[in-house]
Short mmCIF file of C-alpha atoms in Angstrom, two decimals:
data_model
loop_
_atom_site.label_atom_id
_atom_site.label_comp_id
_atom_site.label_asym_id
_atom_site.label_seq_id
_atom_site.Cartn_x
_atom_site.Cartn_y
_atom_site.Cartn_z
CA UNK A 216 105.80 -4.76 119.33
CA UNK A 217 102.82 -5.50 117.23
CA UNK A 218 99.42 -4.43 119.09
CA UNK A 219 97.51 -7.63 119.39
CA UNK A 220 95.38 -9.25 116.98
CA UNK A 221 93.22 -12.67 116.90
CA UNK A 222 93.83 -14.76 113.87
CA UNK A 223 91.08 -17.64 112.99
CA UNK A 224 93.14 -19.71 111.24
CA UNK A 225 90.95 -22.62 108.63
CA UNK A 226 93.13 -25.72 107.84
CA UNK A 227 95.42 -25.63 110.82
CA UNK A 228 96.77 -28.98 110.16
CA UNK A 229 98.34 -28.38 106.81
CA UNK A 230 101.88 -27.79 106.00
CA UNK A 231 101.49 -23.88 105.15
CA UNK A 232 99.22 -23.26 108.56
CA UNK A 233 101.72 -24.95 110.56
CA UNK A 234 104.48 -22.88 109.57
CA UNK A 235 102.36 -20.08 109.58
CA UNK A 236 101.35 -20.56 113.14
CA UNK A 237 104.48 -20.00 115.26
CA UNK A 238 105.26 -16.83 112.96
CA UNK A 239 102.12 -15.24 114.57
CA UNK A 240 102.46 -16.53 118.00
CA UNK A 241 106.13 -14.83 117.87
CA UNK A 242 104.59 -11.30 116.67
CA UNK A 243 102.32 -11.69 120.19
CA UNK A 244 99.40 -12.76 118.60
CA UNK A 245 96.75 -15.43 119.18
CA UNK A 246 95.95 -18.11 116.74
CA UNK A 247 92.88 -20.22 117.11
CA UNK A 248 93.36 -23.18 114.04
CA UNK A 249 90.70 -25.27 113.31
CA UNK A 250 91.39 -28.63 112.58
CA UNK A 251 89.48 -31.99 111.84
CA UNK A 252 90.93 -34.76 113.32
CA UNK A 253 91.12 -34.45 116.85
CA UNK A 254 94.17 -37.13 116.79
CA UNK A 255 96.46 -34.07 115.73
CA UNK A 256 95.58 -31.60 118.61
CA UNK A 257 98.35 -32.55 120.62
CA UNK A 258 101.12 -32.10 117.99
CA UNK A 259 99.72 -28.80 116.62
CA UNK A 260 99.61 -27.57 120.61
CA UNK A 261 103.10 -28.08 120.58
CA UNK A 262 103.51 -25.12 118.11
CA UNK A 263 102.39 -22.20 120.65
CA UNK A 264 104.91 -23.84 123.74
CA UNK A 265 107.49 -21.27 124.87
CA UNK A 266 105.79 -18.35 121.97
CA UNK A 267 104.35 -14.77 123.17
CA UNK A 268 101.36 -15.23 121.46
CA UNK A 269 98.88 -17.78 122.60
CA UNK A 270 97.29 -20.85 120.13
CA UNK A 271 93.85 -22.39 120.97
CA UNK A 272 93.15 -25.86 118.76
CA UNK A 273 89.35 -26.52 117.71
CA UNK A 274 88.27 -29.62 116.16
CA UNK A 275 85.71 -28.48 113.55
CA UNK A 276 84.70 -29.95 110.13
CA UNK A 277 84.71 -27.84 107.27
CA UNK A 278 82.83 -29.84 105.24
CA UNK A 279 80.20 -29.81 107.10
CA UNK A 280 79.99 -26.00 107.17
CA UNK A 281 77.43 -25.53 104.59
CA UNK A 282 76.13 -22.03 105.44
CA UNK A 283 76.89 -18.65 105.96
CA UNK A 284 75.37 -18.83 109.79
CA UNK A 285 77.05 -21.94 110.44
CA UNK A 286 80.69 -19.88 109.55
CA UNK A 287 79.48 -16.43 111.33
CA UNK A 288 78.84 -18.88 114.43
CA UNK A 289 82.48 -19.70 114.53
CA UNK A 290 83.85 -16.55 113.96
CA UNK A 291 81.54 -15.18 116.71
CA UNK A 292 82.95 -17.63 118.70
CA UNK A 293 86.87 -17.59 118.19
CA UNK A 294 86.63 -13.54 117.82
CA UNK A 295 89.27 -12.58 115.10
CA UNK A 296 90.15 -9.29 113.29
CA UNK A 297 91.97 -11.40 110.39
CA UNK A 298 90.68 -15.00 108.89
CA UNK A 299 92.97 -17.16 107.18
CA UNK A 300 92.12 -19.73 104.59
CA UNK A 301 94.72 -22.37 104.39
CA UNK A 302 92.47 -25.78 103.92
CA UNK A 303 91.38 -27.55 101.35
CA UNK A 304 90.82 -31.23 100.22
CA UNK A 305 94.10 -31.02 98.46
CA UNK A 306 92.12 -33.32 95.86
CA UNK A 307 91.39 -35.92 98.14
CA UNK A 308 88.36 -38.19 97.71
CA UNK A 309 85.19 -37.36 95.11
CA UNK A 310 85.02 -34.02 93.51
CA UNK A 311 82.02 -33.10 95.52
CA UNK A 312 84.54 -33.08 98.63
CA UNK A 313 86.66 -30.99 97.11
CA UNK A 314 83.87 -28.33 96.14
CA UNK A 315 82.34 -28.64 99.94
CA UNK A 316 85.53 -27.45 101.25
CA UNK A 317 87.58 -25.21 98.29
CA UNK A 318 84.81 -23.43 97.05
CA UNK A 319 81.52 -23.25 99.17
CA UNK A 320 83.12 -23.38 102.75
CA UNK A 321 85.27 -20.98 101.61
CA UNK A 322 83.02 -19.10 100.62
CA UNK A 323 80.85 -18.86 102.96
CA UNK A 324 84.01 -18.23 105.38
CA UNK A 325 84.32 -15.17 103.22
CA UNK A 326 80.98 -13.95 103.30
CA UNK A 327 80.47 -14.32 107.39
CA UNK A 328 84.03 -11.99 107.27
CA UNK A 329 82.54 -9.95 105.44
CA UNK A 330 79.79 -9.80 107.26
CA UNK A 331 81.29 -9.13 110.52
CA UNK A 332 82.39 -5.37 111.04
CA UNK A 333 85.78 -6.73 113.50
CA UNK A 334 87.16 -8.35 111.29
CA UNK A 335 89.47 -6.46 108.81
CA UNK A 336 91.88 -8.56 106.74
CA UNK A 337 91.00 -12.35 105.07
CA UNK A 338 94.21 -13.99 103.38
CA UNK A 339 92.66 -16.77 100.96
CA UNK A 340 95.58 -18.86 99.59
CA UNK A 341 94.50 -20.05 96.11
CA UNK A 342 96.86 -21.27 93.22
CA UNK A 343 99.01 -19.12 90.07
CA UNK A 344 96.75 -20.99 87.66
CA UNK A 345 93.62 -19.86 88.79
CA UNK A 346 92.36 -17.52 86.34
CA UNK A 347 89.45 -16.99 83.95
CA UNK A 348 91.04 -14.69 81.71
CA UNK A 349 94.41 -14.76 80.14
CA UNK A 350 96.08 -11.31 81.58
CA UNK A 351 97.78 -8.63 79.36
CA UNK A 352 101.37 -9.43 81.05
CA UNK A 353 101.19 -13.35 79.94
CA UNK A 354 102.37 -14.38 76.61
CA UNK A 355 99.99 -16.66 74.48
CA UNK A 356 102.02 -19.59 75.58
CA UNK A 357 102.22 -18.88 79.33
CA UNK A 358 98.42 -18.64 79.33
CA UNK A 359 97.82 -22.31 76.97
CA UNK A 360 100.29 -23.79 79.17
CA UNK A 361 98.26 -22.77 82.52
CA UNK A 362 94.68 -24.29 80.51
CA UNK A 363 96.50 -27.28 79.50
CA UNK A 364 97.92 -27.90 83.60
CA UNK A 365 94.54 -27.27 84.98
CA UNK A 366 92.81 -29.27 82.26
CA UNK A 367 94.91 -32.32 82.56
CA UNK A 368 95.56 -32.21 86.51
CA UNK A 369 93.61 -29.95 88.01
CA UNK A 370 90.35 -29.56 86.66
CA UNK A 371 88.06 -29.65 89.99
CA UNK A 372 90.40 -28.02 91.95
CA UNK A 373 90.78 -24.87 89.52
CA UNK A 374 87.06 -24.99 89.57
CA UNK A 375 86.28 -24.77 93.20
CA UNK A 376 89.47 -22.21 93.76
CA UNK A 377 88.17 -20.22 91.00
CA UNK A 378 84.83 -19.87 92.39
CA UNK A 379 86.15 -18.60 96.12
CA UNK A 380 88.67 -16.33 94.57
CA UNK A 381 85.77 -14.74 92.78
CA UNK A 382 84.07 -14.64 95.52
CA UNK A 383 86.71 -12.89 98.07
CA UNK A 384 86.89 -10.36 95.24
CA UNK A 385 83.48 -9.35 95.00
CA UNK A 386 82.42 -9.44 98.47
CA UNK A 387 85.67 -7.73 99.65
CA UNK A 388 84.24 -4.86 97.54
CA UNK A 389 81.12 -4.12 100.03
CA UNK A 390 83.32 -2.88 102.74
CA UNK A 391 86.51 -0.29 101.92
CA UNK A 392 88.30 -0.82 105.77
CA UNK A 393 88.75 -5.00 104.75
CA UNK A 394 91.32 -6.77 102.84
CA UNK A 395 90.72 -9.31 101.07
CA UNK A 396 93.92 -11.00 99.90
CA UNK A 397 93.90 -13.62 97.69
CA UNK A 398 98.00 -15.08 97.62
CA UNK A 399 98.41 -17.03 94.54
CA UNK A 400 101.56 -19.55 94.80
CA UNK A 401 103.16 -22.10 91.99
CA UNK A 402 103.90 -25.57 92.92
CA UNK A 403 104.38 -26.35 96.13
CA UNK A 404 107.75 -27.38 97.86
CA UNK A 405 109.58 -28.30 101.47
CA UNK A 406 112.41 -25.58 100.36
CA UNK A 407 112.84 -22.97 103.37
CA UNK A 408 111.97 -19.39 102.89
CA UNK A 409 113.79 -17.17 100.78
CA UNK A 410 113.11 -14.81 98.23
CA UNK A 411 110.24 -14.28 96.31
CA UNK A 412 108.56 -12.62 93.29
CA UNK A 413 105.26 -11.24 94.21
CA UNK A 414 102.07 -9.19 92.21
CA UNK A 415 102.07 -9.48 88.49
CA UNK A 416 104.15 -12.11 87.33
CA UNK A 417 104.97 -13.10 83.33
CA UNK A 418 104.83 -16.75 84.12
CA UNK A 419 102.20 -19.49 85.18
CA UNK A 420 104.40 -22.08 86.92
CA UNK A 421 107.14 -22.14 89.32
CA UNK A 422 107.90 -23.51 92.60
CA UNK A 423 107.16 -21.37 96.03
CA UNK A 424 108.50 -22.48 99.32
CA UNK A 425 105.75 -23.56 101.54
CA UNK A 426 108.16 -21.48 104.20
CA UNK A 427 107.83 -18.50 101.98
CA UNK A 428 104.46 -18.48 101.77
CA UNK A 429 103.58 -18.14 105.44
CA UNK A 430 106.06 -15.83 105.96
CA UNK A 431 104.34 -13.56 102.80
CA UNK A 432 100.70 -14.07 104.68
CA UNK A 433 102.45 -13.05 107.84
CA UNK A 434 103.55 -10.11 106.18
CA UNK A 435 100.52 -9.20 104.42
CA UNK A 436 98.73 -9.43 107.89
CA UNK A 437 101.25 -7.48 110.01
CA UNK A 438 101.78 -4.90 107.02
CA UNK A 439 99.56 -1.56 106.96
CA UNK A 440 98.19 -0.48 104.02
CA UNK A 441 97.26 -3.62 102.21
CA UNK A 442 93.83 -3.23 99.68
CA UNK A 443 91.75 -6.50 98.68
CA UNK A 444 94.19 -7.94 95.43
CA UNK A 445 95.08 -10.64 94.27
CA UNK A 446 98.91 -11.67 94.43
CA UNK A 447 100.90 -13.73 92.29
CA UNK A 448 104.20 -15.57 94.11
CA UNK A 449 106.90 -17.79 93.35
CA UNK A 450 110.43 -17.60 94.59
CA UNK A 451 112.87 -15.18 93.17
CA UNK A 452 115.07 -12.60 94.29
CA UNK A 453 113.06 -10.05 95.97
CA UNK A 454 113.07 -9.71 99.72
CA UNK A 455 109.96 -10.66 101.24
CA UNK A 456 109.34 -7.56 103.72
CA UNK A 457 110.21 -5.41 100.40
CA UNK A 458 108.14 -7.25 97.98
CA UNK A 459 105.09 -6.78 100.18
CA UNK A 460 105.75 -3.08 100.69
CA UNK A 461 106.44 -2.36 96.83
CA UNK A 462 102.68 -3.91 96.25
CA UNK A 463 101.22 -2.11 98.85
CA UNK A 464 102.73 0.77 97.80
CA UNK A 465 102.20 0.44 93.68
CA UNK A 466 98.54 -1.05 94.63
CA UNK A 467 99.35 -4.14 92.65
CA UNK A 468 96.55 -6.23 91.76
CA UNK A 469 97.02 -9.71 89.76
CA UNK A 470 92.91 -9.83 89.06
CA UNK A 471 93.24 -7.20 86.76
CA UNK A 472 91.60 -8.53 83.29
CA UNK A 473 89.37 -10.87 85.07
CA UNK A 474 85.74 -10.38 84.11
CA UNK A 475 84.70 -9.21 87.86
CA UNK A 476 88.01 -6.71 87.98
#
């Protein structure tokens, strides 16, 4: 069995985070998921009954964490060794919502991590899109077709993603014993977890199982060995516990040709 860990998990409440949660319960783990609306405490409680590990609910709002002391004070509270960020505003509401939450809590999420010597791993999940730079391993068409999507669709979203991805990069640099892991999936869907296709990939769209991508952060947690990267995903044929071992291994890292790479 695993040796214990705490997980602080942000964005309990959403799809991912829920299907994340009893996959770290069942490794012995705690989870402590922060939520907003206190409505949903009992249903997301009923995700740690008859698990090893135990779950503790907190009703915080993200969006009104608007500091880097004001994220530290949680962490000091809930007491983890790995942070995952799984919220978001999902677009909801004004654009100013959606940078509150995607890009500065996040951020300052990732700096209080940072900034606190227990903790050792921080799994950001961000989008395939989300890029400043078109990589050497997409075609001229794969990277118009990702500016065009954001442009169109996305525009507020990639910028407040964009921003905390930068951010988990450059700040997971001031400490070489944490991992920051920035998991970068396609669309969206309510498939169940399969395969995958994980680091560098030669495409910006696809679909990834909402299923598959907790089971890849649960993975990436549980997994020695993993470096701060960034890590492209969308289902294919590759076994998940083998896909996360190959990157490990090869020290795959999907930021490469970004300006702060």
């Amino acid at each position: 069995m695993a040796s214990l860990h705490n997980v602080l998990l942000l964005g309990g409440s959403g799809k991912i985070a829920q299907l994340l949660t009893p996959l770290l319960l069942q490794r012995s783990w705690n989870v402590t998921s922060i939520i907003r609306d206190p409505a949903q405490v009992a249903n997301l409680q009923k995700l740690g009954e008859g698990q090893s590990g135990k779950l503790n609910v907190l009703v915080r709002s993200l969006e009104d964490v608007t500091s880097d002391a004001q994220a530290k004070s949680i962490i000091d509270e809930v007491k983890p060794d790995y942070v995952v960020w799984s919220a978001g505003a999902g677009g909801k509401g004004a654009p100013e919502r959606t940078f509150k939450i995607d890009r500065d809590a996040a951020s300052h999420f990732i700096r209080a991590s940072v900034a606190t010597p227990t903790v050792t791993k921080f799994v950001l999940v961000s989008f395939l899109c989300s890029r400043l730079k078109k990589p050497s391993w997409w075609t001229e068409e794969v990277w118009q077709y990702s500016q065009d999507t954001v442009k169109k669709n996305l525009l507020k979203y990639y910028e407040a993603k964009i921003a905390a991805d930068q951010v988990l990069y450059e700040e997971s640099k001031k400490r070489p014993d944490f991992a920051g892991i920035d998991l970068r999936p396609g669309t969206l869907t309510l498939e169940p977890a399969g395969n995958v296709s994980l680091g560098k990939l030669p495409v910006s769209r696809g679909n990834s199982s909402r299923a598959g991508v907790a089971n890849l952060i649960a993975l990436l947690l549980d997994t020695p060995g993993v470096k701060s990267s960034w890590l492209d995903t969308i289902d294919g044929d590759e076994d998940p516990e083998a896909a996360v071992k190959r990157v490990i291994e090869e020290g795959v890292d999907a930021a490469e040709g970004e300006p702060f790479y």
